[in-house]
XYZ file of C-alpha atoms in Angstrom:
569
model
C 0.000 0.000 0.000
C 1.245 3.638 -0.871
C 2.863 5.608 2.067
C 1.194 9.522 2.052
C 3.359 12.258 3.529
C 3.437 12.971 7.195
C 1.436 15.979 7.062
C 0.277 18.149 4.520
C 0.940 21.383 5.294
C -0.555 24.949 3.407
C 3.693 25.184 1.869
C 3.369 21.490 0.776
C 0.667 21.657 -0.936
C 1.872 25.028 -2.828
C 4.626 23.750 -3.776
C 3.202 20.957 -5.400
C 0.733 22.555 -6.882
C 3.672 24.939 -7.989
C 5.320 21.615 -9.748
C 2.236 21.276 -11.429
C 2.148 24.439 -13.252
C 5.554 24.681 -14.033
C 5.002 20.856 -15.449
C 2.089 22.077 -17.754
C 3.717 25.690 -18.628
C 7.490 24.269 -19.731
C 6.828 21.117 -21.306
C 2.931 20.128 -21.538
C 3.006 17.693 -18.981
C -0.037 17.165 -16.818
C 0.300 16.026 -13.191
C -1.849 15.201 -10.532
C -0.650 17.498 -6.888
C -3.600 15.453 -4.995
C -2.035 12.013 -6.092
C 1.291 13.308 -5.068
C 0.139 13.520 -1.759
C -1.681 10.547 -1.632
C 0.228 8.043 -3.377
C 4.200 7.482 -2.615
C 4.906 5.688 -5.495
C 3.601 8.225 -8.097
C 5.017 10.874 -6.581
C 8.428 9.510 -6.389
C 8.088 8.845 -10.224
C 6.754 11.901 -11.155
C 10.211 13.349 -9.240
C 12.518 11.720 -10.999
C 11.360 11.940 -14.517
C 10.639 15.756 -13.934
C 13.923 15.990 -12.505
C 15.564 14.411 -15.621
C 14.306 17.445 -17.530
C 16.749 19.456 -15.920
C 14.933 22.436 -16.160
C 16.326 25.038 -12.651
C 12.675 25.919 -11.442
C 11.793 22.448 -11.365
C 14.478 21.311 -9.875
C 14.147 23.845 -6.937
C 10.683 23.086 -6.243
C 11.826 19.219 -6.307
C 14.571 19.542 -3.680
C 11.775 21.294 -1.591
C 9.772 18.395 -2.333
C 12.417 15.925 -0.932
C 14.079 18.055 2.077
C 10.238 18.275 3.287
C 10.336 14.498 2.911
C 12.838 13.916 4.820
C 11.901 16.177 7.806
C 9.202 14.590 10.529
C 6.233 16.646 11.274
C 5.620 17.467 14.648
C 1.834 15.144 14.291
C 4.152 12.398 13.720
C 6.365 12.294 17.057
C 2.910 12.631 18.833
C 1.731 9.787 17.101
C 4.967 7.370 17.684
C 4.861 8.409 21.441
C 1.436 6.958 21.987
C 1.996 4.095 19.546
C 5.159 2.908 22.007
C 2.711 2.371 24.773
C -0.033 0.707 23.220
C 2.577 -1.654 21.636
C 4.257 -2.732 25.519
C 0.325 -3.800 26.119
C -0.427 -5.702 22.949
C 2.741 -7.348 22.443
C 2.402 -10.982 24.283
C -1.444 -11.018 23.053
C 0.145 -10.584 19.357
C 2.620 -12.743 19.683
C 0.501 -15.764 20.882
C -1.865 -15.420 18.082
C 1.018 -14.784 15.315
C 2.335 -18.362 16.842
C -0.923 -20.044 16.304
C -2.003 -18.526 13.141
C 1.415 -19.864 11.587
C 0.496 -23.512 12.818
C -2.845 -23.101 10.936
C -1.631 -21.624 8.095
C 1.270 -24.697 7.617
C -0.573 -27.151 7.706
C -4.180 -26.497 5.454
C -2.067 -24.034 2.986
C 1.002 -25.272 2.394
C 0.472 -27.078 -1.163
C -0.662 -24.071 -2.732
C 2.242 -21.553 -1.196
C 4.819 -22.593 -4.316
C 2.339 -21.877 -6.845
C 1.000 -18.456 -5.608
C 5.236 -17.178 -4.731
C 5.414 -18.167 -8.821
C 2.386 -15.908 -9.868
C 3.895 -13.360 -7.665
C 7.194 -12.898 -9.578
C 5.805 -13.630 -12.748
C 3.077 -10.771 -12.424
C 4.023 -7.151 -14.250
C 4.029 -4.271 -11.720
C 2.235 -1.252 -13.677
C 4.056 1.908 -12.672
C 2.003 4.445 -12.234
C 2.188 7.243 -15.246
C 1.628 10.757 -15.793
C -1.570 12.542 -16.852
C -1.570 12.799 -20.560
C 2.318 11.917 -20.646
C 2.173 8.419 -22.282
C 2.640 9.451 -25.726
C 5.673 11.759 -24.674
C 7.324 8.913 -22.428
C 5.447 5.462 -22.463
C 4.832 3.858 -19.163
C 8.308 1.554 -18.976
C 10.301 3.936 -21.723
C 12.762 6.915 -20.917
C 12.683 8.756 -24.460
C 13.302 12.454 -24.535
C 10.779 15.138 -24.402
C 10.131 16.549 -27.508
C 11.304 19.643 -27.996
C 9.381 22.436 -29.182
C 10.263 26.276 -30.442
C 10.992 28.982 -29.931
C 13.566 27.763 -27.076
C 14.984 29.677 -24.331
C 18.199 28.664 -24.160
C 18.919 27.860 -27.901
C 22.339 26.778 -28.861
C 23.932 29.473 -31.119
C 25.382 27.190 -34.181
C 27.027 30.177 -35.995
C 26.286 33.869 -36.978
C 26.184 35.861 -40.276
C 26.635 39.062 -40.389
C 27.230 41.763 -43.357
C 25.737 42.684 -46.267
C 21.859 43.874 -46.567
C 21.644 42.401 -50.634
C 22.665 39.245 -49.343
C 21.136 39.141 -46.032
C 17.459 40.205 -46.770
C 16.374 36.903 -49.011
C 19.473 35.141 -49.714
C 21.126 34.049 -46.550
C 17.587 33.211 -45.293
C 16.554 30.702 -47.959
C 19.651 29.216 -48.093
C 19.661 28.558 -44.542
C 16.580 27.032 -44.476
C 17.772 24.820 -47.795
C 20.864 23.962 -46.001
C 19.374 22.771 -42.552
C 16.536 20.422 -44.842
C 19.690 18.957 -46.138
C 20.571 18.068 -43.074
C 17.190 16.879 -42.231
C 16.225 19.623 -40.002
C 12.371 19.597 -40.484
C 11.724 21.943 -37.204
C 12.702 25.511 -37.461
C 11.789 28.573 -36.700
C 12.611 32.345 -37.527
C 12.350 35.405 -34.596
C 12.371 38.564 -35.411
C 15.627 41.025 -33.537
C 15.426 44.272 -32.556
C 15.113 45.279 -36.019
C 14.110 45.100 -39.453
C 18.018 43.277 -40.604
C 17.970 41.062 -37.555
C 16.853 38.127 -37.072
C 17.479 34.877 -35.595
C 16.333 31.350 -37.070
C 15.971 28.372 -34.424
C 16.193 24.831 -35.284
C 15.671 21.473 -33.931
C 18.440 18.617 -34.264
C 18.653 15.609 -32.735
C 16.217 17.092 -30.174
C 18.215 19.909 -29.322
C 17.865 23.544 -29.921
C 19.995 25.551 -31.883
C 20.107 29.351 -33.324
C 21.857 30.763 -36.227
C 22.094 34.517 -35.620
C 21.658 36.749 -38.838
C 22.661 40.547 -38.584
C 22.291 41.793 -42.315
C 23.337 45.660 -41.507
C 26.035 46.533 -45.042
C 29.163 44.821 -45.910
C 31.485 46.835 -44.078
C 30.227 45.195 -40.854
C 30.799 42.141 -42.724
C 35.049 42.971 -41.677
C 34.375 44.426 -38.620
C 32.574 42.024 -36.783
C 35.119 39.529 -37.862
C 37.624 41.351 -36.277
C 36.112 41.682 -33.215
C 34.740 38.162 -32.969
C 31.140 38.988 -33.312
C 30.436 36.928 -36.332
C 31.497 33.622 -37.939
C 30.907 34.253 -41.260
C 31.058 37.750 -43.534
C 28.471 38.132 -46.022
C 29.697 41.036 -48.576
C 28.300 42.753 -51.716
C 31.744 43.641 -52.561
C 35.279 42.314 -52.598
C 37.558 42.430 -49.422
C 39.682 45.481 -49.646
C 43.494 45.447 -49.082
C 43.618 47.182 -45.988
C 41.196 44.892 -44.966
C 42.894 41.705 -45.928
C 46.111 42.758 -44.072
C 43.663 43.768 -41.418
C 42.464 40.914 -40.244
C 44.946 38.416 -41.556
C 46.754 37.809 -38.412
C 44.007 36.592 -36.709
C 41.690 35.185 -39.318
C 43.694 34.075 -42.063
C 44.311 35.588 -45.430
C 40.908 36.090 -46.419
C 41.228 36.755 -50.445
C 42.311 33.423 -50.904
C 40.362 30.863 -52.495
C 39.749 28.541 -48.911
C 37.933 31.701 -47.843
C 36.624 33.294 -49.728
C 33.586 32.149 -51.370
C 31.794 34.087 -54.881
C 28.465 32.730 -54.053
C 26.426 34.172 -56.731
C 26.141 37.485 -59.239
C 24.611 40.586 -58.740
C 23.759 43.250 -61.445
C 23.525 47.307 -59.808
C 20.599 48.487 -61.694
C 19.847 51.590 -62.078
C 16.245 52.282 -61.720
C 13.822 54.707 -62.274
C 10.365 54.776 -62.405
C 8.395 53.023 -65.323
C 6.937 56.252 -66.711
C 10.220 58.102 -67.445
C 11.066 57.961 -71.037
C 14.884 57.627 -70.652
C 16.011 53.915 -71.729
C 19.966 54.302 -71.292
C 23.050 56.322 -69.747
C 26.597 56.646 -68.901
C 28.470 55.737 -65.933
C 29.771 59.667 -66.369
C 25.850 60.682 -66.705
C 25.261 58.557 -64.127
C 28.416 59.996 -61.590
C 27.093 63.998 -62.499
C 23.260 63.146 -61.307
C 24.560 61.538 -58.057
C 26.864 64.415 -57.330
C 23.969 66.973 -58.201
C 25.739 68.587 -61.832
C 22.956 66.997 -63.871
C 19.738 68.034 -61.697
C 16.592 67.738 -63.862
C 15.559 65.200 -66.652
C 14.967 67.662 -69.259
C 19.303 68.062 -69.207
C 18.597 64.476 -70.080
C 16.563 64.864 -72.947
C 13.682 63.874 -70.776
C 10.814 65.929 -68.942
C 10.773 69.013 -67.098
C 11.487 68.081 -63.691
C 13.580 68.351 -60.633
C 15.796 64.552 -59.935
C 14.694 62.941 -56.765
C 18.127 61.257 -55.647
C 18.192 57.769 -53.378
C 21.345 55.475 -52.052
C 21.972 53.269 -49.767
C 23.286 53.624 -46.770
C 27.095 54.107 -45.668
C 27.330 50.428 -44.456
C 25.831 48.902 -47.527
C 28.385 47.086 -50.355
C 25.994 48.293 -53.161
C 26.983 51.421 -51.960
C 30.613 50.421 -51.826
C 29.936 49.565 -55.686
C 28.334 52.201 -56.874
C 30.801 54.356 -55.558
C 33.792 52.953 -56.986
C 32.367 52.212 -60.607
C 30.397 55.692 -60.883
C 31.583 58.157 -58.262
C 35.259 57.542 -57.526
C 35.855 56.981 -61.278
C 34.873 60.173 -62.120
C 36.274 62.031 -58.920
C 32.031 62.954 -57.941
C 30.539 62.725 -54.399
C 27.602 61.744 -53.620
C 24.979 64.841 -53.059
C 23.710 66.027 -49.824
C 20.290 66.678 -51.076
C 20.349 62.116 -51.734
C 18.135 60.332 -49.477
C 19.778 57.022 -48.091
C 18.250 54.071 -46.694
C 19.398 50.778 -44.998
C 16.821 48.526 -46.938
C 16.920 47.508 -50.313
C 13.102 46.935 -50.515
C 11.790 50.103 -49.103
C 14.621 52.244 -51.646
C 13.034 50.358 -54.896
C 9.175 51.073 -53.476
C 10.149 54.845 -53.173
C 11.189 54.986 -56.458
C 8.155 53.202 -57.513
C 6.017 55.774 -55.953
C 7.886 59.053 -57.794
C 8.071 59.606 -61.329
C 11.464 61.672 -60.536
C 13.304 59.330 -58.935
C 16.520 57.742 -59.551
C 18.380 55.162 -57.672
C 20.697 52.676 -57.768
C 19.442 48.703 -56.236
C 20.534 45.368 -56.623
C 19.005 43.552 -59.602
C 16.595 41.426 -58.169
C 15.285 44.369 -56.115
C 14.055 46.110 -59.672
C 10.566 45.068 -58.845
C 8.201 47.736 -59.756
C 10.442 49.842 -61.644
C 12.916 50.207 -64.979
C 15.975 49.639 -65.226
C 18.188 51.761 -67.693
C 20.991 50.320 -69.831
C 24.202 51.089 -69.020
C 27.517 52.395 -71.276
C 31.108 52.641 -70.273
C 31.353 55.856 -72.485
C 32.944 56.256 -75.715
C 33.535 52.933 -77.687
C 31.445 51.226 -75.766
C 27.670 49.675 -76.047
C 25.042 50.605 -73.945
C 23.978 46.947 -71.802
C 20.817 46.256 -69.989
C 21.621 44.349 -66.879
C 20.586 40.844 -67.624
C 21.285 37.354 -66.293
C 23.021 36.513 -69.061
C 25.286 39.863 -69.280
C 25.562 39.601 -65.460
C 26.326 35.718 -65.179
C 29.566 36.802 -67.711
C 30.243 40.156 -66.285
C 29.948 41.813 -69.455
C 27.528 44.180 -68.028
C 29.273 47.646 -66.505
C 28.219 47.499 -63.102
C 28.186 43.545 -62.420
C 29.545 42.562 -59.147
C 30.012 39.779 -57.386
C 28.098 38.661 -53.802
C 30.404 37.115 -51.128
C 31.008 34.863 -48.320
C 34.407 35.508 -46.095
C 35.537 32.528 -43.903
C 38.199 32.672 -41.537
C 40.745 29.980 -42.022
C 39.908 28.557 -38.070
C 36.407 28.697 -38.796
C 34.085 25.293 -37.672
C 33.728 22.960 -40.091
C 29.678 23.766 -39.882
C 30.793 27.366 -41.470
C 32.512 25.763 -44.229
C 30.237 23.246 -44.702
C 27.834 25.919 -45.105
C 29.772 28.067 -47.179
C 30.014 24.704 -49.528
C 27.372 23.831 -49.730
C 26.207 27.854 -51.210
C 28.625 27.925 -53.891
C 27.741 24.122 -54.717
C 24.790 23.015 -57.504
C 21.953 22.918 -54.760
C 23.004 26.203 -53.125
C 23.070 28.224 -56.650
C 19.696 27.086 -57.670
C 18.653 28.643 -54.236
C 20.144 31.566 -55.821
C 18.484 31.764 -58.874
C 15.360 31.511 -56.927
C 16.090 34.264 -54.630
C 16.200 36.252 -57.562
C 19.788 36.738 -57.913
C 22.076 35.849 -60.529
C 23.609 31.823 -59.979
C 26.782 30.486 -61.491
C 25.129 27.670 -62.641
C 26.237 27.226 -66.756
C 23.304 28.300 -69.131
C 24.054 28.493 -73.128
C 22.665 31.510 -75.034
C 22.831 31.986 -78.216
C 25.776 34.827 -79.935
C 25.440 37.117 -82.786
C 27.919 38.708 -85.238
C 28.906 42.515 -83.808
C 29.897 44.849 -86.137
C 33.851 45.631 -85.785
C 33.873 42.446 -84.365
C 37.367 40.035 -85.800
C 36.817 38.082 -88.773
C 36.794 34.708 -86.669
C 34.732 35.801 -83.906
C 31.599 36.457 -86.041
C 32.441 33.568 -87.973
C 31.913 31.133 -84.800
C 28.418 33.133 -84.054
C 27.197 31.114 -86.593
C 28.219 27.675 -85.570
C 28.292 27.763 -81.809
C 26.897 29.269 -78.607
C 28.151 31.416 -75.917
C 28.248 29.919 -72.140
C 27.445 32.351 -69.601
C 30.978 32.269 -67.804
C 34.423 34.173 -68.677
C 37.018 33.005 -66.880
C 38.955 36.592 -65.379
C 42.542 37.025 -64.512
C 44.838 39.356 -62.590
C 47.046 41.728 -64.455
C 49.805 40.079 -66.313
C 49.157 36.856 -64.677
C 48.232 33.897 -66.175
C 46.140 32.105 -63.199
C 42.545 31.972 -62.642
C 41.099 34.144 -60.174
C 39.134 32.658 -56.952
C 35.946 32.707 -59.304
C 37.862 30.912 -62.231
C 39.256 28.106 -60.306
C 35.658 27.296 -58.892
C 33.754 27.709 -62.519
C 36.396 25.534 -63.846
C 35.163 22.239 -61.731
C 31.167 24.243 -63.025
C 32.185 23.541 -66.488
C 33.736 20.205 -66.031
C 30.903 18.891 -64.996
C 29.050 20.772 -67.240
C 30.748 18.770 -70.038
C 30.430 15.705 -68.136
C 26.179 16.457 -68.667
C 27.196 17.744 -72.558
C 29.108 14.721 -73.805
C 29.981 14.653 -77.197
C 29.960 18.462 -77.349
C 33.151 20.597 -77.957
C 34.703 24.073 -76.505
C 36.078 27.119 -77.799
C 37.842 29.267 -75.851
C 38.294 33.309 -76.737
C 41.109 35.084 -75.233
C 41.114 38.956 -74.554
C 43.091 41.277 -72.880
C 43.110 44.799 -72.110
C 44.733 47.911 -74.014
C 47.848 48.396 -71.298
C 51.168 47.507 -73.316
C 51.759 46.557 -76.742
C 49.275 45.295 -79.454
C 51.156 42.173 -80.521
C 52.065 41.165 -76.770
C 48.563 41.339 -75.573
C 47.593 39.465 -78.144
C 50.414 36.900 -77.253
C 48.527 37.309 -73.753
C 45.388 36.293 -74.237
C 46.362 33.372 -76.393
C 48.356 32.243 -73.618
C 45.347 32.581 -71.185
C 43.228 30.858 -73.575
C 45.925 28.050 -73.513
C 46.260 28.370 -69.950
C 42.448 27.358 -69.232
C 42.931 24.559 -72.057
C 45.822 22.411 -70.044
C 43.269 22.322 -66.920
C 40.412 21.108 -69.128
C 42.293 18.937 -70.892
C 44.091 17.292 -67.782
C 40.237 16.795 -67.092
C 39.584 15.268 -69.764
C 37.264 17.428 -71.167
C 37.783 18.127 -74.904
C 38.780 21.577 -76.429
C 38.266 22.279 -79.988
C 40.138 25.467 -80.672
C 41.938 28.375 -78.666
C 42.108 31.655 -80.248
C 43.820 34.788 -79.011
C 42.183 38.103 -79.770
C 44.070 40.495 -77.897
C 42.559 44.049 -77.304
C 39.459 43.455 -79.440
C 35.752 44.070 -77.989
C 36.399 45.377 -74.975
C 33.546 45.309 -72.505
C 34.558 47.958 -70.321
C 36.529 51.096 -70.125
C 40.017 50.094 -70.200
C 41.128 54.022 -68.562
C 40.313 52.413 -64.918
C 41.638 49.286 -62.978
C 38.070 48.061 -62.790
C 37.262 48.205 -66.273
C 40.928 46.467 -67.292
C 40.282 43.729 -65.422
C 36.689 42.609 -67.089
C 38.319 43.385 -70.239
C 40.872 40.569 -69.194
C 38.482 36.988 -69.714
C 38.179 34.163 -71.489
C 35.382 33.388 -72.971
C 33.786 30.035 -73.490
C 31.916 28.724 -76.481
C 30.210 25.604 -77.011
C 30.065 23.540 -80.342
């Protein structure tokens, strides 16, 4: 029979009924106080299954639970007192009878003791269970309690911080992608103190963990590696130098290809809104309405009205873009009178709203709006920022979207950084609006001034959308060309039987016949690693200076003009 405790005092019973709440509140658990009370065995289950769950409050109320336990009430040493004395009386008279009864009990039951002491250890004992707990725990079983979000005390896995392009719709869905791949099927995200953070909790092997994501510009991309605040960098623009020497002491020389990771493309539109007549414009245009010298569309050949000017913020990479292929190229400063925001959404709906309004956005972000096609200047063709002219770079104000690693980071960060760069993660890309690096095959056409042999090949092949880019002088791949060469290997691998051309070009800086020489040599160069692959290259041709893409008068423009590109038979 169950014991009940010696007393139950006002505290007891507030305590367990205490228990009970917390029970019910913290993990859906439904106990019974009045059976506690009642029933010794319950209760002393019910303890040690809720203290398993190692939650503090419990456990407090539990070790008041036990110390009360242990402590006599003051009912009981009463009781004991008066119990001694009757016992002195009844002792012989219960002692005589015990002696008889035995005698009794030998000799008419003894055939039938063997069989019942076998039924006895045979039997199952039921313990008793709690209230609505059997499908959480089972009667015999110990398994976990589910857990269930958002948690308290989640388990931060990593943290992202940096760039807002990347940050608002990127890093979030490929999160989520990643963690299904992982078979994560609980998650949740939680809104931070504002709009760019936010934190997303998951569920793994019934623990709960957090990734934090901070999405406030690229610059605090660097910074908060520096000062430990961040795992991984997300930029809209390439690691500076000062930067790189920065931080390489302590994180490892970030501009190298272990980590640093060109996760996808990015075009910087330029947008206005869909009822202004102007279709293209100059990057020098573009640098005199941003610094305030071109103030009204009719300079443009367009209405009579005043320019509305809006940028990004300080923090923000696009900003960090814009200003180095407009503004610092043409020695302009932004203008005072430009309104600057920290979201890439809320910019493009202003612009949307404003028949004046110009601003520069990243290309998924056009939404509502136009965007205007985009010239170098003299000698060069105005381009509307496209996937295809953005997946080669061809377009003027391309730019690449980032991941930084540190060289010490966990092997969940570069997992994670993998698996963005890899097949799975760029199709999350493409979703997200963005430009992937996934191979697609377009179809060329003959340009006028164009080399005999280039507009010749128009005709029997098509144009991949990848150039492979090199640094001045130097005849090895950048970071992005050593990862698109394993993209077009297995490319090939899913294209058997076709064959490659490869196009050499170079910029204007030297001699005619030696850049020539160097972008045969490139061309060649990008042949021996497809060829040790065995991939199969049809021809190589060098064509030197010829169709430039950009403005070869800035270090920017030089290096798109140095490529390869590749063409498939």
């Amino acid at each position: 029979m169950n014991k009940s405790f010696n007393g139950h005092s006002d505290e007891l019973i507030s305590q367990l009924k205490k228990l009970a709440q917390l029970s019910q509140s913290e993990f859906e658990i439904n106990i019974s106080y009045q059976k506690m009370l009642d029933e010794q065995e319950y209760r002393e289950l019910v303890l040690k299954e809720l203290f398993e769950l190692n939650h503090p409050d419990i456990i407090e109320v539990i070790n008041w639970i036990n110390n009360y336990s242990a402590t006599p009430s003051m009912s009981s040493e009463s009781e004991n007192l008066v119990d001694k004395k009757n016992q002195k009386k009844t002792f012989l008279v219960i002692s005589l009878f015990f002696i008889m009864s035995t005698v009794l009990v030998s000799f008419f039951f003894m055939p039938q003791m063997y069989d019942t002491s076998e039924k006895m250890t045979s039997k199952n004992v039921q313990k008793p269970e709690l209230l609505a707990y059997k499908a959480l725990k089972g009667t015999q079983s110990k398994t976990p309690i589910k857990m269930t979000l958002p948690a308290k005390d989640a388990e931060i896995s990593f943290r992202i911080h940096g760039s807002n392009t990347i940050g608002e719709k990127l890093a979030p869905a490929l999160l989520v992608d990643y963690l299904q791949q992982q078979g994560v099927k609980d998650y949740l995200w939680i809104a931070g103190n504002n709009a760019v953070e936010r934190t997303l909790q998951y569920i793994k092997n019934n623990k709960a963990y957090a990734i934090e994501l901070h999405a406030h510009g690229s610059s605090t991309a660097f910074k908060d590696l520096k000062l430990g605040k961040t795992d991984l960098g997300m930029a809209s623009r390439r690691i500076k130098s000062a930067e790189v020497t920065d931080l390489k002491a302590k994180l490892g020389n970030l501009n190298k290809v272990g980590n640093e990771h060109i996760i996808g493309l990015d075009g910087l539109a330029i947008i206005v809104n869909q009822n202004n007549p102007i279709q293209h414009i100059s990057t020098e245009k573009l640098a005199k309405i941003f610094s305030g010298e071109i103030n009204n569309w009719a300079q443009l050949g367009g209405i009579d009205l005043k320019i509305k000017l809006f940028s990004r913020d300080a923090q923000s990479g696009t900003w960090d873009t814009f200003k180095s292929l407009v503004l610092k190229k043409f020695d302009k400063k932004l203008s005072n009178t430009a309104k600057r925001l920290e979201s890439s959404s809320a910019l493009s709906t202003l612009i949307s709203q404003d028949e004046a309004a110009i601003g520069f956005i990243g290309l998924n972000y056009v939404l509502h709006n136009k965007a205007l096609a985009i010239s170098e200047g003299a000698g060069t063709t105005a381009i509307f920022p496209t996937r295809f002219t953005i997946g080669t770079e061809d377009y003027a104000l391309a730019r690449r979207l980032y991941f930084y690693t540190p060289t010490s980071a966990s092997n969940t960060v570069k997992d994670f950084a993998q698996f963005a760069i890899s097949l799975l993660g760029q199709n999350i890309v493409e979703k997200t609006g963005l430009i992937s690096q996934n191979i697609k095959v377009e179809n060329a056409y003959p340009l006028k001034g164009a080399p005999k042999k280039y507009n010749e090949y128009t005709k029997i092949a098509k144009r991949l959308s990848l150039n492979f880019r090199f640094n001045y002088g130097d005849k090895e791949l950048d970071n992005k060309g050593k990862r698109d060469l394993q993209r077009l290997i297995h490319f090939m691998e899913q294209n058997n039987g076709r064959r490659l051309v490869l196009m050499g070009f170079s910029d204007s800086i030297g001699a005619k016949i030696k850049n020539t020489q160097l972008s045969l040599t490139r061309a060649m160069s990008v042949e021996r690693e497809l060829v040790a692959r065995g991939i199969p290259v049809m021809a190589i041709e060098g064509l030197g200076e010829a169709l430039p893409v950009a403005n070869n008068n800035t270090e920017t423009g030089r290096e798109r003009n140095r490529r390869v590109e590749v063409w498939l038979l």
